[in-house]
């Protein structure tokens, strides 16, 4: 009987507990941590300044030739006050460092290439992110090395007001290098090596279609390059070679189906009209294949924003329209296969439509090695 009473008491208590908790659902609230720290979210980011229009994000700050280097705060869910972080440019951070997997050293960005809006950055109340604006100068855009991973802006946090500390890490050795993981038990996050490069307004992946009036070894033909759906046309990646120039990786196929690359350079004026530069007069494709007597007799074009109306995805798309004539000869020798020398003479009068598919810019990070 006593056992029955005990179970009955438990049942009543359970019902009471359930009834008291089922009447109201409340979010679980967690308080702030015991202390708040500031740090850079990633130590080795690559920021690609994307000129022109991005199809998916607002890149208006890029077109002002600016970037923002940001810091963040940890240990709080609701930042209620402004936090001010002091920092310094420390070029010695780059000493002996190389981009991992390359022979390219990390080069501190020359002081004449950028202007910092301040020597502090502020994380405003109500936010967990804040930063400092950086203006890139004309000298940066005039340097060919600004097209790839070369220059970094090296910053180190020096002090903070409004938070408890800076995440400086826990070293394992007497004179640790901030950038070398093996020197640390807990890695420091008080620094950033902010790599910056740029692409011009025409850079991107394009869908190529058009017509060619072709003469191959004296035989004339017209070739039409149009898939039923533009998104199925072959993709060509046109890359930045300067602020106003674009590389177009034009290629053909030989009789033996060997790729024959003849890259062209498009030079744009302020109205987005372009001229096509004369390519090299000869290109040694391999030990067996030589392209020679390359001649461009006509070459012009234009970039048109939203020029292709109601293109793929039901949207109007940017396009480059090209009109050019090119001729060349091909000599192929395959002695190991005991094949005779093959000689080709070709000319093309081409009208191209290059429809922009995407800008080819994505988030990027790097790692470093010390040499």
Tab-separated table of C-alpha atoms in Angstrom:
chain	number	residue	atom	x	y	z
A	1	UNK	CA	0.000	0.000	0.000
A	2	UNK	CA	2.834	2.321	0.791
A	3	UNK	CA	4.391	1.677	-2.616
A	4	UNK	CA	1.099	2.506	-4.334
A	5	UNK	CA	0.920	5.821	-2.488
A	6	UNK	CA	4.481	6.691	-3.519
A	7	UNK	CA	3.731	6.045	-7.196
A	8	UNK	CA	0.529	8.021	-6.927
A	9	UNK	CA	2.458	10.945	-5.473
A	10	UNK	CA	4.987	10.810	-8.303
A	11	UNK	CA	2.208	10.756	-10.885
A	12	UNK	CA	0.521	13.795	-9.350
A	13	UNK	CA	3.817	15.683	-9.227
A	14	UNK	CA	4.508	14.825	-12.858
A	15	UNK	CA	1.087	16.053	-13.987
A	16	UNK	CA	1.535	19.287	-12.062
A	17	UNK	CA	4.966	19.807	-13.568
A	18	UNK	CA	3.746	19.145	-17.101
A	19	UNK	CA	0.747	21.419	-16.697
A	20	UNK	CA	2.923	24.242	-15.402
A	21	UNK	CA	5.366	23.998	-18.314
A	22	UNK	CA	2.901	23.389	-21.135
A	23	UNK	CA	1.047	26.649	-20.654
A	24	UNK	CA	3.927	28.831	-21.846
A	25	UNK	CA	6.792	28.338	-24.325
A	26	UNK	CA	9.654	30.703	-23.709
A	27	UNK	CA	12.949	31.109	-25.577
A	28	UNK	CA	15.948	30.016	-23.592
A	29	UNK	CA	18.076	33.062	-22.922
A	30	UNK	CA	21.807	32.828	-22.445
A	31	UNK	CA	23.793	35.568	-20.829
A	32	UNK	CA	27.059	37.014	-22.046
A	33	UNK	CA	30.305	35.229	-21.325
A	34	UNK	CA	32.392	36.404	-18.385
A	35	UNK	CA	34.528	38.592	-20.663
A	36	UNK	CA	34.433	39.972	-24.193
A	37	UNK	CA	37.308	39.836	-26.676
A	38	UNK	CA	37.966	41.360	-30.082
A	39	UNK	CA	39.739	39.722	-33.018
A	40	UNK	CA	39.950	39.446	-36.798
A	41	UNK	CA	37.594	36.766	-38.099
A	42	UNK	CA	40.136	35.366	-40.572
A	43	UNK	CA	43.855	36.005	-40.676
A	44	UNK	CA	44.435	35.314	-44.383
A	45	UNK	CA	41.546	36.568	-46.540
A	46	UNK	CA	41.747	37.585	-50.192
A	47	UNK	CA	39.600	40.540	-51.190
A	48	UNK	CA	38.954	40.780	-54.925
A	49	UNK	CA	37.859	44.298	-55.804
A	50	UNK	CA	35.181	43.707	-58.452
A	51	UNK	CA	34.652	46.661	-60.764
A	52	UNK	CA	31.481	46.927	-62.807
A	53	UNK	CA	28.264	45.204	-61.781
A	54	UNK	CA	27.911	41.990	-59.813
A	55	UNK	CA	24.903	39.869	-60.700
A	56	UNK	CA	24.061	38.919	-57.117
A	57	UNK	CA	25.574	41.277	-54.522
A	58	UNK	CA	25.888	45.012	-54.001
A	59	UNK	CA	29.465	45.898	-54.970
A	60	UNK	CA	29.039	49.665	-55.050
A	61	UNK	CA	31.929	50.111	-52.591
A	62	UNK	CA	34.190	48.272	-55.045
A	63	UNK	CA	33.368	50.827	-57.717
A	64	UNK	CA	34.478	53.535	-55.290
A	65	UNK	CA	37.849	51.721	-55.223
A	66	UNK	CA	37.368	50.933	-51.528
A	67	UNK	CA	37.351	47.919	-49.202
A	68	UNK	CA	36.601	47.569	-45.481
A	69	UNK	CA	38.851	45.537	-43.200
A	70	UNK	CA	36.620	44.266	-40.398
A	71	UNK	CA	37.055	43.015	-36.846
A	72	UNK	CA	34.537	41.296	-34.599
A	73	UNK	CA	33.743	40.719	-30.921
A	74	UNK	CA	33.176	37.448	-29.089
A	75	UNK	CA	31.668	36.639	-25.714
A	76	UNK	CA	28.447	38.622	-26.101
A	77	UNK	CA	25.121	38.079	-27.803
A	78	UNK	CA	24.034	41.679	-27.562
A	79	UNK	CA	26.700	44.339	-27.868
A	80	UNK	CA	25.361	47.372	-26.021
A	81	UNK	CA	28.239	49.822	-26.470
A	82	UNK	CA	30.667	51.164	-29.031
A	83	UNK	CA	33.990	49.322	-29.056
A	84	UNK	CA	37.089	51.067	-30.383
A	85	UNK	CA	40.088	49.054	-31.575
A	86	UNK	CA	43.474	50.596	-32.212
A	87	UNK	CA	45.689	48.995	-34.830
A	88	UNK	CA	48.993	49.489	-36.616
A	89	UNK	CA	50.385	48.554	-40.005
A	90	UNK	CA	53.176	46.018	-39.401
A	91	UNK	CA	55.056	45.141	-42.580
A	92	UNK	CA	57.376	42.791	-40.662
A	93	UNK	CA	54.518	40.287	-40.487
A	94	UNK	CA	55.305	39.423	-44.113
A	95	UNK	CA	58.991	38.668	-43.543
A	96	UNK	CA	59.931	35.356	-45.153
A	97	UNK	CA	56.331	34.392	-45.921
A	98	UNK	CA	55.091	32.927	-49.212
A	99	UNK	CA	51.653	32.068	-50.501
A	100	UNK	CA	51.424	28.333	-49.859
A	101	UNK	CA	51.928	26.225	-52.976
A	102	UNK	CA	53.644	29.036	-54.906
A	103	UNK	CA	56.967	30.831	-55.147
A	104	UNK	CA	55.214	34.164	-54.642
A	105	UNK	CA	56.212	36.098	-51.513
A	106	UNK	CA	53.728	38.082	-49.480
A	107	UNK	CA	54.516	41.704	-50.303
A	108	UNK	CA	53.379	44.501	-47.985
A	109	UNK	CA	51.245	46.819	-50.064
A	110	UNK	CA	53.220	50.013	-50.785
A	111	UNK	CA	52.003	52.939	-48.705
A	112	UNK	CA	51.306	54.932	-51.872
A	113	UNK	CA	48.803	52.297	-53.033
A	114	UNK	CA	46.216	52.808	-50.275
A	115	UNK	CA	44.831	55.241	-47.724
A	116	UNK	CA	43.397	54.213	-44.350
A	117	UNK	CA	40.425	56.308	-43.247
A	118	UNK	CA	41.552	56.058	-39.605
A	119	UNK	CA	44.014	54.345	-37.278
A	120	UNK	CA	41.130	52.860	-35.289
A	121	UNK	CA	38.106	50.751	-36.121
A	122	UNK	CA	34.779	50.875	-34.293
A	123	UNK	CA	32.305	48.090	-33.615
A	124	UNK	CA	29.110	50.081	-32.998
A	125	UNK	CA	26.541	49.249	-30.335
A	126	UNK	CA	24.020	46.757	-31.663
A	127	UNK	CA	26.551	45.095	-33.960
A	128	UNK	CA	29.308	42.521	-33.603
A	129	UNK	CA	31.260	43.756	-36.642
A	130	UNK	CA	33.102	46.962	-37.412
A	131	UNK	CA	36.005	48.017	-39.542
A	132	UNK	CA	38.167	50.607	-41.217
A	133	UNK	CA	37.685	51.848	-44.758
A	134	UNK	CA	40.603	51.537	-47.169
A	135	UNK	CA	40.838	53.582	-50.380
A	136	UNK	CA	42.937	52.089	-53.203
A	137	UNK	CA	44.834	54.680	-55.247
A	138	UNK	CA	45.465	54.874	-58.988
A	139	UNK	CA	48.979	53.544	-58.382
A	140	UNK	CA	47.507	50.246	-57.181
A	141	UNK	CA	45.439	49.792	-60.331
A	142	UNK	CA	48.411	50.669	-62.545
A	143	UNK	CA	50.500	47.804	-61.129
A	144	UNK	CA	50.184	44.447	-62.985
A	145	UNK	CA	50.930	42.647	-59.706
A	146	UNK	CA	47.580	43.920	-58.380
A	147	UNK	CA	45.851	41.397	-60.667
A	148	UNK	CA	46.875	38.368	-58.601
A	149	UNK	CA	47.785	37.387	-55.052
A	150	UNK	CA	50.815	39.543	-54.271
A	151	UNK	CA	50.010	42.509	-52.044
A	152	UNK	CA	48.699	42.348	-48.480
A	153	UNK	CA	47.798	45.008	-45.936
A	154	UNK	CA	49.283	43.713	-42.641
A	155	UNK	CA	47.468	44.988	-39.542
A	156	UNK	CA	47.941	44.206	-35.836
A	157	UNK	CA	45.560	45.221	-33.058
A	158	UNK	CA	47.284	47.385	-30.450
A	159	UNK	CA	44.577	48.222	-27.905
A	160	UNK	CA	40.838	48.092	-27.301
A	161	UNK	CA	38.361	50.303	-25.448
A	162	UNK	CA	34.943	48.873	-24.579
A	163	UNK	CA	35.945	45.193	-24.473
A	164	UNK	CA	38.048	43.211	-22.025
A	165	UNK	CA	40.853	41.974	-24.229
A	166	UNK	CA	42.308	41.117	-27.631
A	167	UNK	CA	42.738	37.474	-28.690
A	168	UNK	CA	46.531	37.345	-28.694
A	169	UNK	CA	46.913	33.556	-28.434
A	170	UNK	CA	49.061	31.296	-26.254
A	171	UNK	CA	52.586	30.625	-27.574
A	172	UNK	CA	54.567	27.391	-27.411
A	173	UNK	CA	57.968	28.945	-28.102
A	174	UNK	CA	59.943	31.910	-26.826
A	175	UNK	CA	59.748	34.087	-29.951
A	176	UNK	CA	56.630	32.967	-31.770
A	177	UNK	CA	55.734	34.031	-35.292
A	178	UNK	CA	52.095	35.082	-35.424
A	179	UNK	CA	51.681	33.471	-38.840
A	180	UNK	CA	53.139	30.027	-38.046
A	181	UNK	CA	50.625	27.677	-36.403
A	182	UNK	CA	53.336	25.391	-34.963
A	183	UNK	CA	54.531	28.244	-32.722
A	184	UNK	CA	51.230	28.368	-30.857
A	185	UNK	CA	49.106	26.345	-28.479
A	186	UNK	CA	46.205	28.752	-29.070
A	187	UNK	CA	46.610	30.686	-32.317
A	188	UNK	CA	46.549	34.501	-32.127
A	189	UNK	CA	43.794	36.347	-33.927
A	190	UNK	CA	44.972	39.880	-33.293
A	191	UNK	CA	46.364	40.304	-36.819
A	192	UNK	CA	45.316	40.106	-40.443
A	193	UNK	CA	47.234	39.822	-43.701
A	194	UNK	CA	44.577	41.295	-45.953
A	195	UNK	CA	45.365	40.412	-49.567
A	196	UNK	CA	43.838	42.696	-52.201
A	197	UNK	CA	43.604	42.297	-55.980
A	198	UNK	CA	41.121	43.480	-58.596
A	199	UNK	CA	39.226	42.542	-61.746
A	200	UNK	CA	38.011	45.094	-64.273
A	201	UNK	CA	34.374	45.668	-65.254
A	202	UNK	CA	34.428	43.235	-68.211
A	203	UNK	CA	36.074	40.287	-66.452
A	204	UNK	CA	33.935	37.141	-66.303
A	205	UNK	CA	32.742	33.854	-67.757
A	206	UNK	CA	31.013	34.304	-71.113
A	207	UNK	CA	28.877	32.058	-73.306
A	208	UNK	CA	30.202	32.291	-76.864
A	209	UNK	CA	28.103	32.098	-80.022
A	210	UNK	CA	28.417	33.567	-83.502
A	211	UNK	CA	29.296	32.918	-87.144
A	212	UNK	CA	32.554	32.270	-88.985
A	213	UNK	CA	33.211	32.675	-92.682
A	214	UNK	CA	36.062	30.190	-92.980
A	215	UNK	CA	38.632	29.380	-95.629
A	216	UNK	CA	40.544	26.160	-94.889
A	217	UNK	CA	43.174	25.187	-97.456
A	218	UNK	CA	41.232	27.016	-100.146
A	219	UNK	CA	37.813	25.611	-99.225
A	220	UNK	CA	35.236	28.215	-98.141
A	221	UNK	CA	32.432	27.528	-95.666
A	222	UNK	CA	30.176	29.311	-93.198
A	223	UNK	CA	30.012	27.921	-89.675
A	224	UNK	CA	27.219	28.905	-87.294
A	225	UNK	CA	27.877	28.447	-83.583
A	226	UNK	CA	24.504	28.600	-81.851
A	227	UNK	CA	23.144	26.125	-79.332
A	228	UNK	CA	19.371	25.982	-79.064
A	229	UNK	CA	19.721	27.456	-75.579
A	230	UNK	CA	22.392	30.078	-74.947
A	231	UNK	CA	23.313	28.531	-71.592
A	232	UNK	CA	24.567	25.478	-73.503
A	233	UNK	CA	27.039	27.508	-75.570
A	234	UNK	CA	30.735	26.949	-74.738
A	235	UNK	CA	32.096	28.969	-71.811
A	236	UNK	CA	35.101	31.257	-72.269
A	237	UNK	CA	36.773	32.914	-69.292
A	238	UNK	CA	37.866	36.452	-70.176
A	239	UNK	CA	40.402	37.702	-67.657
A	240	UNK	CA	41.705	41.111	-66.618
A	241	UNK	CA	45.077	42.182	-68.019
A	242	UNK	CA	44.787	45.830	-66.914
A	243	UNK	CA	42.169	48.332	-65.816
A	244	UNK	CA	41.036	48.712	-69.444
A	245	UNK	CA	42.174	45.473	-71.088
A	246	UNK	CA	40.826	41.946	-71.244
A	247	UNK	CA	42.352	38.635	-72.343
A	248	UNK	CA	40.165	36.579	-74.701
A	249	UNK	CA	41.464	32.957	-74.901
A	250	UNK	CA	40.483	32.290	-78.509
A	251	UNK	CA	41.313	28.803	-79.768
A	252	UNK	CA	40.800	26.537	-82.770
A	253	UNK	CA	41.242	22.822	-83.541
A	254	UNK	CA	43.771	21.443	-85.989
A	255	UNK	CA	43.017	18.611	-88.394
A	256	UNK	CA	44.393	16.247	-85.727
A	257	UNK	CA	42.055	17.803	-83.130
A	258	UNK	CA	44.957	19.521	-81.388
A	259	UNK	CA	44.006	22.726	-79.590
A	260	UNK	CA	45.404	25.840	-81.288
A	261	UNK	CA	45.378	28.747	-78.788
A	262	UNK	CA	45.578	32.253	-80.251
A	263	UNK	CA	44.779	34.613	-77.348
A	264	UNK	CA	43.470	38.068	-78.212
A	265	UNK	CA	43.573	41.247	-76.147
A	266	UNK	CA	40.559	43.534	-76.022
A	267	UNK	CA	41.259	47.194	-75.182
A	268	UNK	CA	38.244	49.251	-74.062
A	269	UNK	CA	37.718	53.005	-74.124
A	270	UNK	CA	35.558	55.053	-71.758
A	271	UNK	CA	32.457	54.274	-73.856
A	272	UNK	CA	33.065	50.499	-73.670
A	273	UNK	CA	34.060	50.285	-77.332
A	274	UNK	CA	37.016	47.994	-77.858
A	275	UNK	CA	39.769	47.279	-80.315
A	276	UNK	CA	41.343	43.854	-80.698
A	277	UNK	CA	45.110	43.829	-80.494
A	278	UNK	CA	47.371	41.996	-82.929
A	279	UNK	CA	48.356	38.648	-81.379
A	280	UNK	CA	51.849	37.196	-81.567
A	281	UNK	CA	52.896	36.395	-85.127
A	282	UNK	CA	53.774	32.830	-84.124
A	283	UNK	CA	52.924	30.479	-81.261
A	284	UNK	CA	54.782	27.239	-80.512
A	285	UNK	CA	51.966	25.058	-79.182
A	286	UNK	CA	54.192	22.021	-78.572
A	287	UNK	CA	57.285	20.328	-79.968
A	288	UNK	CA	55.058	19.016	-82.746
A	289	UNK	CA	52.737	21.934	-83.518
A	290	UNK	CA	53.590	25.479	-84.634
A	291	UNK	CA	51.140	28.268	-85.491
A	292	UNK	CA	52.744	30.983	-87.631
A	293	UNK	CA	52.015	33.872	-89.989
A	294	UNK	CA	49.253	34.936	-87.593
A	295	UNK	CA	47.629	38.140	-88.833
A	296	UNK	CA	44.654	40.128	-87.558
A	297	UNK	CA	43.317	42.316	-90.363
A	298	UNK	CA	40.226	43.661	-88.582
A	299	UNK	CA	39.303	43.768	-84.932
A	300	UNK	CA	36.706	45.821	-83.085
A	301	UNK	CA	33.814	45.395	-80.704
A	302	UNK	CA	31.625	46.806	-77.953
A	303	UNK	CA	30.426	45.912	-74.470
A	304	UNK	CA	26.672	46.428	-74.007
A	305	UNK	CA	25.126	46.383	-70.554
A	306	UNK	CA	21.975	44.204	-70.696
A	307	UNK	CA	22.550	43.982	-74.450
A	308	UNK	CA	21.072	40.481	-74.721
A	309	UNK	CA	17.382	40.965	-73.939
A	310	UNK	CA	15.431	38.152	-72.275
A	311	UNK	CA	18.409	35.837	-72.340
A	312	UNK	CA	18.854	32.717	-70.212
A	313	UNK	CA	16.961	32.636	-66.946
A	314	UNK	CA	14.464	35.088	-68.438
A	315	UNK	CA	16.829	37.991	-67.706
A	316	UNK	CA	18.629	40.471	-69.919
A	317	UNK	CA	22.386	39.877	-69.851
A	318	UNK	CA	25.522	41.910	-70.474
A	319	UNK	CA	27.331	41.060	-73.698
A	320	UNK	CA	30.437	41.777	-75.746
A	321	UNK	CA	29.989	41.945	-79.523
A	322	UNK	CA	33.131	41.351	-81.608
A	323	UNK	CA	33.879	41.617	-85.325
A	324	UNK	CA	37.324	40.453	-86.445
A	325	UNK	CA	39.265	38.700	-89.215
A	326	UNK	CA	42.239	36.469	-88.494
A	327	UNK	CA	44.444	34.231	-90.619
A	328	UNK	CA	47.242	31.792	-89.779
A	329	UNK	CA	49.127	28.693	-90.856
A	330	UNK	CA	49.709	25.483	-88.918
A	331	UNK	CA	52.590	23.065	-89.205
A	332	UNK	CA	52.252	19.693	-87.468
A	333	UNK	CA	55.035	17.111	-87.337
A	334	UNK	CA	54.796	13.753	-85.576
A	335	UNK	CA	58.074	11.911	-86.305
A	336	UNK	CA	57.670	9.383	-83.486
A	337	UNK	CA	54.340	8.327	-84.959
A	338	UNK	CA	55.977	8.299	-88.409
A	339	UNK	CA	53.324	10.634	-89.784
A	340	UNK	CA	54.029	13.046	-92.642
A	341	UNK	CA	54.253	16.797	-92.078
A	342	UNK	CA	50.805	18.376	-92.140
A	343	UNK	CA	50.405	21.967	-93.318
A	344	UNK	CA	47.212	24.019	-92.930
A	345	UNK	CA	46.280	27.498	-94.143
A	346	UNK	CA	43.241	29.126	-92.545
A	347	UNK	CA	41.381	32.411	-92.376
A	348	UNK	CA	38.306	33.393	-90.366
A	349	UNK	CA	35.957	36.363	-90.654
A	350	UNK	CA	34.122	36.158	-87.350
A	351	UNK	CA	31.221	37.841	-85.606
A	352	UNK	CA	31.061	36.830	-81.941
A	353	UNK	CA	28.425	37.374	-79.285
A	354	UNK	CA	29.794	36.785	-75.798
A	355	UNK	CA	26.978	36.624	-73.230
A	356	UNK	CA	28.023	37.184	-69.622
A	357	UNK	CA	27.177	34.166	-67.476
A	358	UNK	CA	28.865	35.217	-64.220
A	359	UNK	CA	31.712	37.402	-62.992
A	360	UNK	CA	33.892	34.500	-61.850
A	361	UNK	CA	34.605	36.080	-58.457
A	362	UNK	CA	34.246	34.008	-55.279
A	363	UNK	CA	35.361	34.213	-51.622
A	364	UNK	CA	39.002	33.240	-51.307
A	365	UNK	CA	41.459	32.539	-48.498
A	366	UNK	CA	45.106	31.543	-48.434
A	367	UNK	CA	47.666	29.882	-46.201
A	368	UNK	CA	51.327	30.753	-45.800
A	369	UNK	CA	54.678	29.017	-45.528
A	370	UNK	CA	57.935	30.456	-44.254
A	371	UNK	CA	61.000	30.102	-46.472
